[in-house]
mmCIF file with all atom_site columns, C-alpha atoms in Angstrom:
data_model
loop_
_atom_site.group_PDB
_atom_site.id
_atom_site.type_symbol
_atom_site.label_atom_id
_atom_site.label_alt_id
_atom_site.label_comp_id
_atom_site.label_asym_id
_atom_site.label_entity_id
_atom_site.label_seq_id
_atom_site.pdbx_PDB_ins_code
_atom_site.Cartn_x
_atom_site.Cartn_y
_atom_site.Cartn_z
_atom_site.occupancy
_atom_site.B_iso_or_equiv
_atom_site.pdbx_formal_charge
_atom_site.auth_seq_id
_atom_site.auth_comp_id
_atom_site.auth_asym_id
_atom_site.auth_atom_id
_atom_site.pdbx_PDB_model_num
ATOM 1   C CA . MET A 1 1   ? -26.239 -8.188 -22.628 1.00 0.00 ? 1   MET A CA 1
ATOM 2   C CA . ALA A 1 2   ? -26.396 -4.880 -20.725 1.00 0.00 ? 2   ALA A CA 1
ATOM 3   C CA . THR A 1 3   ? -23.742 -2.286 -21.336 1.00 0.00 ? 3   THR A CA 1
ATOM 4   C CA . THR A 1 4   ? -22.695 0.638  -19.196 1.00 0.00 ? 4   THR A CA 1
ATOM 5   C CA . GLU A 1 5   ? -21.745 3.927  -20.819 1.00 0.00 ? 5   GLU A CA 1
ATOM 6   C CA . GLN A 1 6   ? -18.683 5.569  -19.320 1.00 0.00 ? 6   GLN A CA 1
ATOM 7   C CA . HIS A 1 7   ? -18.844 9.297  -18.605 1.00 0.00 ? 7   HIS A CA 1
ATOM 8   C CA . VAL A 1 8   ? -16.162 11.840 -17.765 1.00 0.00 ? 8   VAL A CA 1
ATOM 9   C CA . VAL A 1 9   ? -17.963 12.808 -14.563 1.00 0.00 ? 9   VAL A CA 1
ATOM 10  C CA . GLU A 1 10  ? -17.340 9.318  -13.180 1.00 0.00 ? 10  GLU A CA 1
ATOM 11  C CA . ARG A 1 11  ? -13.596 10.032 -13.203 1.00 0.00 ? 11  ARG A CA 1
ATOM 12  C CA . VAL A 1 12  ? -13.730 13.514 -11.743 1.00 0.00 ? 12  VAL A CA 1
ATOM 13  C CA . GLY A 1 13  ? -13.435 12.575 -8.065  1.00 0.00 ? 13  GLY A CA 1
ATOM 14  C CA . TRP A 1 14  ? -10.350 10.355 -8.114  1.00 0.00 ? 14  TRP A CA 1
ATOM 15  C CA . LEU A 1 15  ? -8.790  12.276 -10.989 1.00 0.00 ? 15  LEU A CA 1
ATOM 16  C CA . ARG A 1 16  ? -9.032  15.590 -9.180  1.00 0.00 ? 16  ARG A CA 1
ATOM 17  C CA . ALA A 1 17  ? -7.539  14.151 -5.978  1.00 0.00 ? 17  ALA A CA 1
ATOM 18  C CA . ALA A 1 18  ? -4.669  12.407 -7.784  1.00 0.00 ? 18  ALA A CA 1
ATOM 19  C CA . VAL A 1 19  ? -3.743  15.397 -9.948  1.00 0.00 ? 19  VAL A CA 1
ATOM 20  C CA . LEU A 1 20  ? -3.973  17.874 -7.074  1.00 0.00 ? 20  LEU A CA 1
ATOM 21  C CA . GLY A 1 21  ? -1.895  15.646 -4.813  1.00 0.00 ? 21  GLY A CA 1
ATOM 22  C CA . ALA A 1 22  ? 0.844   15.123 -7.397  1.00 0.00 ? 22  ALA A CA 1
ATOM 23  C CA . ASN A 1 23  ? 0.857   18.814 -8.352  1.00 0.00 ? 23  ASN A CA 1
ATOM 24  C CA . ASP A 1 24  ? 1.170   19.827 -4.711  1.00 0.00 ? 24  ASP A CA 1
ATOM 25  C CA . GLY A 1 25  ? 4.005   17.356 -4.228  1.00 0.00 ? 25  GLY A CA 1
ATOM 26  C CA . ILE A 1 26  ? 5.942   18.676 -7.207  1.00 0.00 ? 26  ILE A CA 1
ATOM 27  C CA . VAL A 1 27  ? 5.366   22.389 -6.611  1.00 0.00 ? 27  VAL A CA 1
ATOM 28  C CA . SER A 1 28  ? 5.891   22.482 -2.849  1.00 0.00 ? 28  SER A CA 1
ATOM 29  C CA . THR A 1 29  ? 8.929   20.202 -2.790  1.00 0.00 ? 29  THR A CA 1
ATOM 30  C CA . ALA A 1 30  ? 10.540  21.752 -5.866  1.00 0.00 ? 30  ALA A CA 1
ATOM 31  C CA . SER A 1 31  ? 9.976   25.219 -4.408  1.00 0.00 ? 31  SER A CA 1
ATOM 32  C CA . LEU A 1 32  ? 11.512  24.142 -1.100  1.00 0.00 ? 32  LEU A CA 1
ATOM 33  C CA . ILE A 1 33  ? 14.555  22.660 -2.840  1.00 0.00 ? 33  ILE A CA 1
ATOM 34  C CA . ALA A 1 34  ? 14.935  25.713 -5.080  1.00 0.00 ? 34  ALA A CA 1
ATOM 35  C CA . GLY A 1 35  ? 14.792  28.025 -2.091  1.00 0.00 ? 35  GLY A CA 1
ATOM 36  C CA . VAL A 1 36  ? 17.342  26.062 -0.086  1.00 0.00 ? 36  VAL A CA 1
ATOM 37  C CA . ALA A 1 37  ? 19.648  25.615 -3.085  1.00 0.00 ? 37  ALA A CA 1
ATOM 38  C CA . SER A 1 38  ? 19.482  29.337 -3.907  1.00 0.00 ? 38  SER A CA 1
ATOM 39  C CA . ALA A 1 39  ? 20.734  30.101 -0.419  1.00 0.00 ? 39  ALA A CA 1
ATOM 40  C CA . ASP A 1 40  ? 24.009  28.362 -1.378  1.00 0.00 ? 40  ASP A CA 1
ATOM 41  C CA . SER A 1 41  ? 23.377  25.393 0.885   1.00 0.00 ? 41  SER A CA 1
ATOM 42  C CA . SER A 1 42  ? 25.298  22.140 0.590   1.00 0.00 ? 42  SER A CA 1
ATOM 43  C CA . GLN A 1 43  ? 24.040  19.166 -1.441  1.00 0.00 ? 43  GLN A CA 1
ATOM 44  C CA . GLN A 1 44  ? 23.353  17.294 1.794   1.00 0.00 ? 44  GLN A CA 1
ATOM 45  C CA . SER A 1 45  ? 21.230  20.125 3.186   1.00 0.00 ? 45  SER A CA 1
ATOM 46  C CA . ILE A 1 46  ? 19.277  20.342 -0.063  1.00 0.00 ? 46  ILE A CA 1
ATOM 47  C CA . LEU A 1 47  ? 18.510  16.621 -0.029  1.00 0.00 ? 47  LEU A CA 1
ATOM 48  C CA . ILE A 1 48  ? 17.540  16.651 3.648   1.00 0.00 ? 48  ILE A CA 1
ATOM 49  C CA . ALA A 1 49  ? 15.178  19.547 2.994   1.00 0.00 ? 49  ALA A CA 1
ATOM 50  C CA . GLY A 1 50  ? 13.672  17.762 -0.001  1.00 0.00 ? 50  GLY A CA 1
ATOM 51  C CA . VAL A 1 51  ? 13.091  14.472 1.804   1.00 0.00 ? 51  VAL A CA 1
ATOM 52  C CA . ALA A 1 52  ? 11.720  16.281 4.846   1.00 0.00 ? 52  ALA A CA 1
ATOM 53  C CA . GLY A 1 53  ? 9.349   18.212 2.586   1.00 0.00 ? 53  GLY A CA 1
ATOM 54  C CA . LEU A 1 54  ? 8.208   14.984 0.926   1.00 0.00 ? 54  LEU A CA 1
ATOM 55  C CA . VAL A 1 55  ? 7.494   13.194 4.199   1.00 0.00 ? 55  VAL A CA 1
ATOM 56  C CA . ALA A 1 56  ? 5.927   16.166 5.963   1.00 0.00 ? 56  ALA A CA 1
ATOM 57  C CA . GLY A 1 57  ? 3.820   17.070 2.935   1.00 0.00 ? 57  GLY A CA 1
ATOM 58  C CA . ALA A 1 58  ? 2.539   13.520 2.425   1.00 0.00 ? 58  ALA A CA 1
ATOM 59  C CA . LEU A 1 59  ? 1.589   13.189 6.102   1.00 0.00 ? 59  LEU A CA 1
ATOM 60  C CA . SER A 1 60  ? -0.029  16.616 6.095   1.00 0.00 ? 60  SER A CA 1
ATOM 61  C CA . MET A 1 61  ? -2.052  15.762 2.991   1.00 0.00 ? 61  MET A CA 1
ATOM 62  C CA . ALA A 1 62  ? -3.157  12.466 4.523   1.00 0.00 ? 62  ALA A CA 1
ATOM 63  C CA . ALA A 1 63  ? -4.178  14.064 7.818   1.00 0.00 ? 63  ALA A CA 1
ATOM 64  C CA . GLY A 1 64  ? -5.999  16.942 6.160   1.00 0.00 ? 64  GLY A CA 1
ATOM 65  C CA . GLU A 1 65  ? -7.845  14.687 3.741   1.00 0.00 ? 65  GLU A CA 1
ATOM 66  C CA . TYR A 1 66  ? -8.802  12.253 6.508   1.00 0.00 ? 66  TYR A CA 1
ATOM 67  C CA . VAL A 1 67  ? -10.228 15.014 8.707   1.00 0.00 ? 67  VAL A CA 1
ATOM 68  C CA . SER A 1 68  ? -12.058 16.644 5.807   1.00 0.00 ? 68  SER A CA 1
ATOM 69  C CA . VAL A 1 69  ? -13.590 13.442 4.446   1.00 0.00 ? 69  VAL A CA 1
ATOM 70  C CA . SER A 1 70  ? -14.428 12.206 7.956   1.00 0.00 ? 70  SER A CA 1
ATOM 71  C CA . SER A 1 71  ? -16.430 15.387 8.503   1.00 0.00 ? 71  SER A CA 1
ATOM 72  C CA . GLN A 1 72  ? -18.217 14.740 5.218   1.00 0.00 ? 72  GLN A CA 1
ATOM 73  C CA . ARG A 1 73  ? -18.949 11.151 6.257   1.00 0.00 ? 73  ARG A CA 1
ATOM 74  C CA . ASP A 1 74  ? -20.312 12.303 9.631   1.00 0.00 ? 74  ASP A CA 1
ATOM 75  C CA . ALA A 1 75  ? -22.635 14.721 7.855   1.00 0.00 ? 75  ALA A CA 1
ATOM 76  C CA . GLU A 1 76  ? -23.783 11.991 5.468   1.00 0.00 ? 76  GLU A CA 1
ATOM 77  C CA . ASN A 1 77  ? -24.441 9.581  8.336   1.00 0.00 ? 77  ASN A CA 1
ATOM 78  C CA . ALA A 1 78  ? -26.438 12.226 10.195  1.00 0.00 ? 78  ALA A CA 1
ATOM 79  C CA . ASP A 1 79  ? -28.539 12.918 7.085   1.00 0.00 ? 79  ASP A CA 1
ATOM 80  C CA . LEU A 1 80  ? -29.130 9.202  6.517   1.00 0.00 ? 80  LEU A CA 1
ATOM 81  C CA . ALA A 1 81  ? -30.149 8.664  10.141  1.00 0.00 ? 81  ALA A CA 1
ATOM 82  C CA . ARG A 1 82  ? -32.640 11.529 9.925   1.00 0.00 ? 82  ARG A CA 1
ATOM 83  C CA . GLU A 1 83  ? -33.977 10.200 6.629   1.00 0.00 ? 83  GLU A CA 1
ATOM 84  C CA . ARG A 1 84  ? -34.332 6.692  8.068   1.00 0.00 ? 84  ARG A CA 1
ATOM 85  C CA . LYS A 1 85  ? -36.348 8.070  10.982  1.00 0.00 ? 85  LYS A CA 1
ATOM 86  C CA . GLU A 1 86  ? -38.595 10.116 8.701   1.00 0.00 ? 86  GLU A CA 1
ATOM 87  C CA . LEU A 1 87  ? -39.303 7.082  6.513   1.00 0.00 ? 87  LEU A CA 1
ATOM 88  C CA . VAL A 1 88  ? -40.610 5.264  9.577   1.00 0.00 ? 88  VAL A CA 1
ATOM 89  C CA . GLU A 1 89  ? -42.540 8.172  11.087  1.00 0.00 ? 89  GLU A CA 1
ATOM 90  C CA . GLN A 1 90  ? -43.744 9.950  7.910   1.00 0.00 ? 90  GLN A CA 1
ATOM 91  C CA . PRO A 1 91  ? -43.883 7.429  5.044   1.00 0.00 ? 91  PRO A CA 1
ATOM 92  C CA . ASP A 1 92  ? -46.631 9.293  3.167   1.00 0.00 ? 92  ASP A CA 1
ATOM 93  C CA . PHE A 1 93  ? -44.755 12.570 3.337   1.00 0.00 ? 93  PHE A CA 1
ATOM 94  C CA . GLU A 1 94  ? -41.564 10.903 2.102   1.00 0.00 ? 94  GLU A CA 1
ATOM 95  C CA . LEU A 1 95  ? -43.474 9.272  -0.753  1.00 0.00 ? 95  LEU A CA 1
ATOM 96  C CA . GLN A 1 96  ? -44.869 12.634 -1.817  1.00 0.00 ? 96  GLN A CA 1
ATOM 97  C CA . GLU A 1 97  ? -41.435 14.220 -1.497  1.00 0.00 ? 97  GLU A CA 1
ATOM 98  C CA . LEU A 1 98  ? -39.934 11.654 -3.870  1.00 0.00 ? 98  LEU A CA 1
ATOM 99  C CA . THR A 1 99  ? -42.887 12.034 -6.219  1.00 0.00 ? 99  THR A CA 1
ATOM 100 C CA . ASP A 1 100 ? -42.377 15.800 -6.330  1.00 0.00 ? 100 ASP A CA 1
ATOM 101 C CA . ILE A 1 101 ? -38.726 15.284 -7.213  1.00 0.00 ? 101 ILE A CA 1
ATOM 102 C CA . TYR A 1 102 ? -39.643 13.243 -10.271 1.00 0.00 ? 102 TYR A CA 1
ATOM 103 C CA . VAL A 1 103 ? -42.418 15.643 -11.255 1.00 0.00 ? 103 VAL A CA 1
ATOM 104 C CA . ALA A 1 104 ? -39.913 18.494 -11.125 1.00 0.00 ? 104 ALA A CA 1
ATOM 105 C CA . ARG A 1 105 ? -37.764 16.528 -13.570 1.00 0.00 ? 105 ARG A CA 1
ATOM 106 C CA . GLY A 1 106 ? -40.606 16.328 -16.057 1.00 0.00 ? 106 GLY A CA 1
ATOM 107 C CA . VAL A 1 107 ? -42.368 13.054 -15.187 1.00 0.00 ? 107 VAL A CA 1
ATOM 108 C CA . GLU A 1 108 ? -46.182 13.058 -15.324 1.00 0.00 ? 108 GLU A CA 1
ATOM 109 C CA . PRO A 1 109 ? -47.561 13.200 -11.709 1.00 0.00 ? 109 PRO A CA 1
ATOM 110 C CA . SER A 1 110 ? -49.392 9.866  -11.670 1.00 0.00 ? 110 SER A CA 1
ATOM 111 C CA . LEU A 1 111 ? -46.432 8.070  -13.244 1.00 0.00 ? 111 LEU A CA 1
ATOM 112 C CA . ALA A 1 112 ? -44.029 9.831  -10.898 1.00 0.00 ? 112 ALA A CA 1
ATOM 113 C CA . ARG A 1 113 ? -45.986 8.575  -7.894  1.00 0.00 ? 113 ARG A CA 1
ATOM 114 C CA . GLN A 1 114 ? -46.039 5.050  -9.289  1.00 0.00 ? 114 GLN A CA 1
ATOM 115 C CA . VAL A 1 115 ? -42.283 5.096  -9.862  1.00 0.00 ? 115 VAL A CA 1
ATOM 116 C CA . ALA A 1 116 ? -41.717 6.477  -6.363  1.00 0.00 ? 116 ALA A CA 1
ATOM 117 C CA . GLN A 1 117 ? -43.854 3.736  -4.826  1.00 0.00 ? 117 GLN A CA 1
ATOM 118 C CA . GLN A 1 118 ? -42.038 0.977  -6.688  1.00 0.00 ? 118 GLN A CA 1
ATOM 119 C CA . LEU A 1 119 ? -38.585 2.314  -5.851  1.00 0.00 ? 119 LEU A CA 1
ATOM 120 C CA . MET A 1 120 ? -39.445 2.841  -2.184  1.00 0.00 ? 120 MET A CA 1
ATOM 121 C CA . ALA A 1 121 ? -40.839 -0.673 -1.949  1.00 0.00 ? 121 ALA A CA 1
ATOM 122 C CA . ARG A 1 122 ? -37.475 -2.006 -3.056  1.00 0.00 ? 122 ARG A CA 1
ATOM 123 C CA . ASP A 1 123 ? -35.075 0.296  -1.164  1.00 0.00 ? 123 ASP A CA 1
ATOM 124 C CA . ALA A 1 124 ? -36.679 3.352  0.405   1.00 0.00 ? 124 ALA A CA 1
ATOM 125 C CA . LEU A 1 125 ? -33.579 4.679  2.154   1.00 0.00 ? 125 LEU A CA 1
ATOM 126 C CA . GLY A 1 126 ? -31.347 4.071  -0.865  1.00 0.00 ? 126 GLY A CA 1
ATOM 127 C CA . VAL A 1 127 ? -33.582 5.916  -3.302  1.00 0.00 ? 127 VAL A CA 1
ATOM 128 C CA . HIS A 1 128 ? -34.063 8.876  -0.937  1.00 0.00 ? 128 HIS A CA 1
ATOM 129 C CA . ALA A 1 129 ? -30.311 9.003  -0.310  1.00 0.00 ? 129 ALA A CA 1
ATOM 130 C CA . ARG A 1 130 ? -29.672 9.250  -4.048  1.00 0.00 ? 130 ARG A CA 1
ATOM 131 C CA . GLU A 1 131 ? -32.518 11.493 -5.129  1.00 0.00 ? 131 GLU A CA 1
ATOM 132 C CA . GLU A 1 132 ? -32.961 13.754 -2.104  1.00 0.00 ? 132 GLU A CA 1
ATOM 133 C CA . LEU A 1 133 ? -29.505 13.846 -0.492  1.00 0.00 ? 133 LEU A CA 1
ATOM 134 C CA . GLY A 1 134 ? -27.273 13.149 -3.495  1.00 0.00 ? 134 GLY A CA 1
ATOM 135 C CA . ILE A 1 135 ? -25.518 10.280 -1.708  1.00 0.00 ? 135 ILE A CA 1
ATOM 136 C CA . SER A 1 136 ? -24.655 7.155  -3.691  1.00 0.00 ? 136 SER A CA 1
ATOM 137 C CA . GLU A 1 137 ? -22.140 4.330  -3.643  1.00 0.00 ? 137 GLU A CA 1
ATOM 138 C CA . LEU A 1 138 ? -19.880 6.316  -5.979  1.00 0.00 ? 138 LEU A CA 1
ATOM 139 C CA . THR A 1 139 ? -19.933 9.531  -3.959  1.00 0.00 ? 139 THR A CA 1
ATOM 140 C CA . THR A 1 140 ? -20.005 8.255  -0.373  1.00 0.00 ? 140 THR A CA 1
ATOM 141 C CA . ALA A 1 141 ? -17.096 9.463  1.773   1.00 0.00 ? 141 ALA A CA 1
ATOM 142 C CA . ARG A 1 142 ? -14.218 7.050  2.489   1.00 0.00 ? 142 ARG A CA 1
ATOM 143 C CA . PRO A 1 143 ? -11.722 8.810  4.819   1.00 0.00 ? 143 PRO A CA 1
ATOM 144 C CA . ILE A 1 144 ? -8.973  6.181  4.913   1.00 0.00 ? 144 ILE A CA 1
ATOM 145 C CA . THR A 1 145 ? -8.994  5.644  1.161   1.00 0.00 ? 145 THR A CA 1
ATOM 146 C CA . ALA A 1 146 ? -8.911  9.383  0.561   1.00 0.00 ? 146 ALA A CA 1
ATOM 147 C CA . ALA A 1 147 ? -6.054  9.882  3.034   1.00 0.00 ? 147 ALA A CA 1
ATOM 148 C CA . LEU A 1 148 ? -3.919  7.111  1.544   1.00 0.00 ? 148 LEU A CA 1
ATOM 149 C CA . ALA A 1 149 ? -4.577  8.291  -2.015  1.00 0.00 ? 149 ALA A CA 1
ATOM 150 C CA . SER A 1 150 ? -3.642  11.887 -1.180  1.00 0.00 ? 150 SER A CA 1
ATOM 151 C CA . ALA A 1 151 ? -0.459  10.862 0.629   1.00 0.00 ? 151 ALA A CA 1
ATOM 152 C CA . ALA A 1 152 ? 0.585   8.531  -2.182  1.00 0.00 ? 152 ALA A CA 1
ATOM 153 C CA . SER A 1 153 ? -0.050  11.029 -4.977  1.00 0.00 ? 153 SER A CA 1
ATOM 154 C CA . PHE A 1 154 ? 1.800   13.772 -3.078  1.00 0.00 ? 154 PHE A CA 1
ATOM 155 C CA . ALA A 1 155 ? 4.768   11.475 -2.431  1.00 0.00 ? 155 ALA A CA 1
ATOM 156 C CA . VAL A 1 156 ? 4.967   10.422 -6.080  1.00 0.00 ? 156 VAL A CA 1
ATOM 157 C CA . GLY A 1 157 ? 4.955   14.051 -7.202  1.00 0.00 ? 157 GLY A CA 1
ATOM 158 C CA . ALA A 1 158 ? 7.463   15.134 -4.555  1.00 0.00 ? 158 ALA A CA 1
ATOM 159 C CA . ALA A 1 159 ? 9.831   12.309 -5.492  1.00 0.00 ? 159 ALA A CA 1
ATOM 160 C CA . VAL A 1 160 ? 10.516  13.968 -8.864  1.00 0.00 ? 160 VAL A CA 1
ATOM 161 C CA . PRO A 1 161 ? 12.372  17.076 -7.588  1.00 0.00 ? 161 PRO A CA 1
ATOM 162 C CA . VAL A 1 162 ? 14.079  15.059 -4.850  1.00 0.00 ? 162 VAL A CA 1
ATOM 163 C CA . LEU A 1 163 ? 15.508  12.560 -7.352  1.00 0.00 ? 163 LEU A CA 1
ATOM 164 C CA . VAL A 1 164 ? 16.578  15.330 -9.715  1.00 0.00 ? 164 VAL A CA 1
ATOM 165 C CA . ALA A 1 165 ? 18.325  17.131 -6.855  1.00 0.00 ? 165 ALA A CA 1
ATOM 166 C CA . LEU A 1 166 ? 20.048  13.901 -5.860  1.00 0.00 ? 166 LEU A CA 1
ATOM 167 C CA . PHE A 1 167 ? 21.688  13.498 -9.266  1.00 0.00 ? 167 PHE A CA 1
ATOM 168 C CA . SER A 1 168 ? 22.240  17.177 -10.070 1.00 0.00 ? 168 SER A CA 1
ATOM 169 C CA . PRO A 1 169 ? 25.755  18.687 -9.936  1.00 0.00 ? 169 PRO A CA 1
ATOM 170 C CA . GLU A 1 170 ? 26.289  21.380 -7.347  1.00 0.00 ? 170 GLU A CA 1
ATOM 171 C CA . GLY A 1 171 ? 25.444  24.838 -8.554  1.00 0.00 ? 171 GLY A CA 1
ATOM 172 C CA . ARG A 1 172 ? 22.827  23.617 -11.020 1.00 0.00 ? 172 ARG A CA 1
ATOM 173 C CA . VAL A 1 173 ? 20.279  22.123 -8.648  1.00 0.00 ? 173 VAL A CA 1
ATOM 174 C CA . THR A 1 174 ? 17.858  25.027 -8.822  1.00 0.00 ? 174 THR A CA 1
ATOM 175 C CA . TRP A 1 175 ? 17.699  25.155 -12.603 1.00 0.00 ? 175 TRP A CA 1
ATOM 176 C CA . LEU A 1 176 ? 17.522  21.391 -13.145 1.00 0.00 ? 176 LEU A CA 1
ATOM 177 C CA . VAL A 1 177 ? 14.893  20.857 -10.451 1.00 0.00 ? 177 VAL A CA 1
ATOM 178 C CA . THR A 1 178 ? 12.820  23.726 -11.819 1.00 0.00 ? 178 THR A CA 1
ATOM 179 C CA . ALA A 1 179 ? 13.034  22.492 -15.408 1.00 0.00 ? 179 ALA A CA 1
ATOM 180 C CA . ALA A 1 180 ? 12.221  18.885 -14.556 1.00 0.00 ? 180 ALA A CA 1
ATOM 181 C CA . SER A 1 181 ? 9.346   19.925 -12.307 1.00 0.00 ? 181 SER A CA 1
ATOM 182 C CA . LEU A 1 182 ? 7.799   22.171 -14.948 1.00 0.00 ? 182 LEU A CA 1
ATOM 183 C CA . VAL A 1 183 ? 7.977   19.383 -17.518 1.00 0.00 ? 183 VAL A CA 1
ATOM 184 C CA . CYS A 1 184 ? 6.244   16.987 -15.101 1.00 0.00 ? 184 CYS A CA 1
ATOM 185 C CA . LEU A 1 185 ? 3.619   19.600 -14.261 1.00 0.00 ? 185 LEU A CA 1
ATOM 186 C CA . ALA A 1 186 ? 2.916   20.105 -17.960 1.00 0.00 ? 186 ALA A CA 1
ATOM 187 C CA . VAL A 1 187 ? 2.555   16.351 -18.491 1.00 0.00 ? 187 VAL A CA 1
ATOM 188 C CA . LEU A 1 188 ? 0.237   16.056 -15.484 1.00 0.00 ? 188 LEU A CA 1
ATOM 189 C CA . GLY A 1 189 ? -1.831  18.972 -16.716 1.00 0.00 ? 189 GLY A CA 1
ATOM 190 C CA . ALA A 1 190 ? -2.158  17.376 -20.153 1.00 0.00 ? 190 ALA A CA 1
ATOM 191 C CA . ILE A 1 191 ? -3.091  13.962 -18.736 1.00 0.00 ? 191 ILE A CA 1
ATOM 192 C CA . GLY A 1 192 ? -5.643  15.461 -16.381 1.00 0.00 ? 192 GLY A CA 1
ATOM 193 C CA . ALA A 1 193 ? -7.176  17.599 -19.105 1.00 0.00 ? 193 ALA A CA 1
ATOM 194 C CA . GLN A 1 194 ? -7.404  14.708 -21.544 1.00 0.00 ? 194 GLN A CA 1
ATOM 195 C CA . ALA A 1 195 ? -8.961  12.351 -19.013 1.00 0.00 ? 195 ALA A CA 1
ATOM 196 C CA . GLY A 1 196 ? -11.358 15.035 -17.851 1.00 0.00 ? 196 GLY A CA 1
ATOM 197 C CA . GLY A 1 197 ? -12.319 16.177 -21.337 1.00 0.00 ? 197 GLY A CA 1
ATOM 198 C CA . ALA A 1 198 ? -10.936 19.713 -20.849 1.00 0.00 ? 198 ALA A CA 1
ATOM 199 C CA . ASN A 1 199 ? -8.777  21.907 -23.088 1.00 0.00 ? 199 ASN A CA 1
ATOM 200 C CA . ILE A 1 200 ? -5.227  20.508 -22.906 1.00 0.00 ? 200 ILE A CA 1
ATOM 201 C CA . GLY A 1 201 ? -3.380  23.684 -23.877 1.00 0.00 ? 201 GLY A CA 1
ATOM 202 C CA . ARG A 1 202 ? -5.186  25.812 -21.322 1.00 0.00 ? 202 ARG A CA 1
ATOM 203 C CA . ALA A 1 203 ? -4.588  23.254 -18.572 1.00 0.00 ? 203 ALA A CA 1
ATOM 204 C CA . VAL A 1 204 ? -0.866  22.981 -19.352 1.00 0.00 ? 204 VAL A CA 1
ATOM 205 C CA . VAL A 1 205 ? -0.365  26.760 -19.384 1.00 0.00 ? 205 VAL A CA 1
ATOM 206 C CA . ARG A 1 206 ? -2.288  27.179 -16.136 1.00 0.00 ? 206 ARG A CA 1
ATOM 207 C CA . VAL A 1 207 ? -0.425  24.543 -14.143 1.00 0.00 ? 207 VAL A CA 1
ATOM 208 C CA . THR A 1 208 ? 3.050   25.445 -15.425 1.00 0.00 ? 208 THR A CA 1
ATOM 209 C CA . PHE A 1 209 ? 2.516   29.180 -14.880 1.00 0.00 ? 209 PHE A CA 1
ATOM 210 C CA . TRP A 1 210 ? 1.535   28.858 -11.245 1.00 0.00 ? 210 TRP A CA 1
ATOM 211 C CA . GLY A 1 211 ? 4.194   26.229 -10.603 1.00 0.00 ? 211 GLY A CA 1
ATOM 212 C CA . ALA A 1 212 ? 6.891   28.415 -12.127 1.00 0.00 ? 212 ALA A CA 1
ATOM 213 C CA . LEU A 1 213 ? 5.703   31.415 -10.140 1.00 0.00 ? 213 LEU A CA 1
ATOM 214 C CA . ALA A 1 214 ? 5.824   29.500 -6.850  1.00 0.00 ? 214 ALA A CA 1
ATOM 215 C CA . MET A 1 215 ? 9.325   28.191 -7.536  1.00 0.00 ? 215 MET A CA 1
ATOM 216 C CA . ALA A 1 216 ? 10.600  31.584 -8.708  1.00 0.00 ? 216 ALA A CA 1
ATOM 217 C CA . ILE A 1 217 ? 9.367   33.372 -5.600  1.00 0.00 ? 217 ILE A CA 1
ATOM 218 C CA . THR A 1 218 ? 10.804  30.731 -3.259  1.00 0.00 ? 218 THR A CA 1
ATOM 219 C CA . ALA A 1 219 ? 14.142  30.721 -5.086  1.00 0.00 ? 219 ALA A CA 1
ATOM 220 C CA . ALA A 1 220 ? 14.302  34.513 -4.862  1.00 0.00 ? 220 ALA A CA 1
ATOM 221 C CA . ILE A 1 221 ? 13.644  34.404 -1.138  1.00 0.00 ? 221 ILE A CA 1
ATOM 222 C CA . GLY A 1 222 ? 16.326  31.739 -0.706  1.00 0.00 ? 222 GLY A CA 1
ATOM 223 C CA . HIS A 1 223 ? 18.806  33.796 -2.726  1.00 0.00 ? 223 HIS A CA 1
ATOM 224 C CA . LEU A 1 224 ? 18.126  36.943 -0.700  1.00 0.00 ? 224 LEU A CA 1
ATOM 225 C CA . SER A 1 225 ? 18.405  35.015 2.558   1.00 0.00 ? 225 SER A CA 1
ATOM 226 C CA . GLY A 1 226 ? 21.715  33.489 1.494   1.00 0.00 ? 226 GLY A CA 1
ATOM 227 C CA . ALA A 1 227 ? 23.062  36.873 0.428   1.00 0.00 ? 227 ALA A CA 1
ATOM 228 C CA . ALA A 1 228 ? 22.039  38.405 3.740   1.00 0.00 ? 228 ALA A CA 1
ATOM 229 C CA . VAL A 1 229 ? 23.838  35.702 5.670   1.00 0.00 ? 229 VAL A CA 1
#
């Protein structure tokens, strides 16, 4: 019975997108709420700002991710079309190109050519996509999936400060939202570091520091704006 070894690198793509989306949702929405609350706004205004930030941020993330990944997919399709044409028009050149790739990795030339011939006989475009272009089933671009994942992760992260603001007493919104958001950021940083095999302490410090800085600056601006008014 064949077994498949699991590697950290296989989780990097979705993990990075999920963690970044949730972090963005928490930091941007918490900063927005902190800024509005520091300007002495009403509870209703704070909640409206938070919900608006959640919706706008999620849609922005989805649109940006869709455009970005669509561009990547277009580039991949163009490369595959060119490779497909070259396989028809220059099969010998493509065979030698694949052979050279394996030789560069340490395979003996005659064996490398034999391996290249066998793999090309089975799926010439597939093997050239993987070995020459770095395109595989795991890495191929999926715009809609990426857009939905980014929007969902942002919305989940943004929901934290919005819910805290909803149940916070007036006058304490800024502090409670900031505290809850930093705790969630630390947890996210730890989860991401553990799943990715990175140093947990360093990841937690990094994400909480930048999150706290963003919220502090926005709260200060809100406070100054409220004082000026």
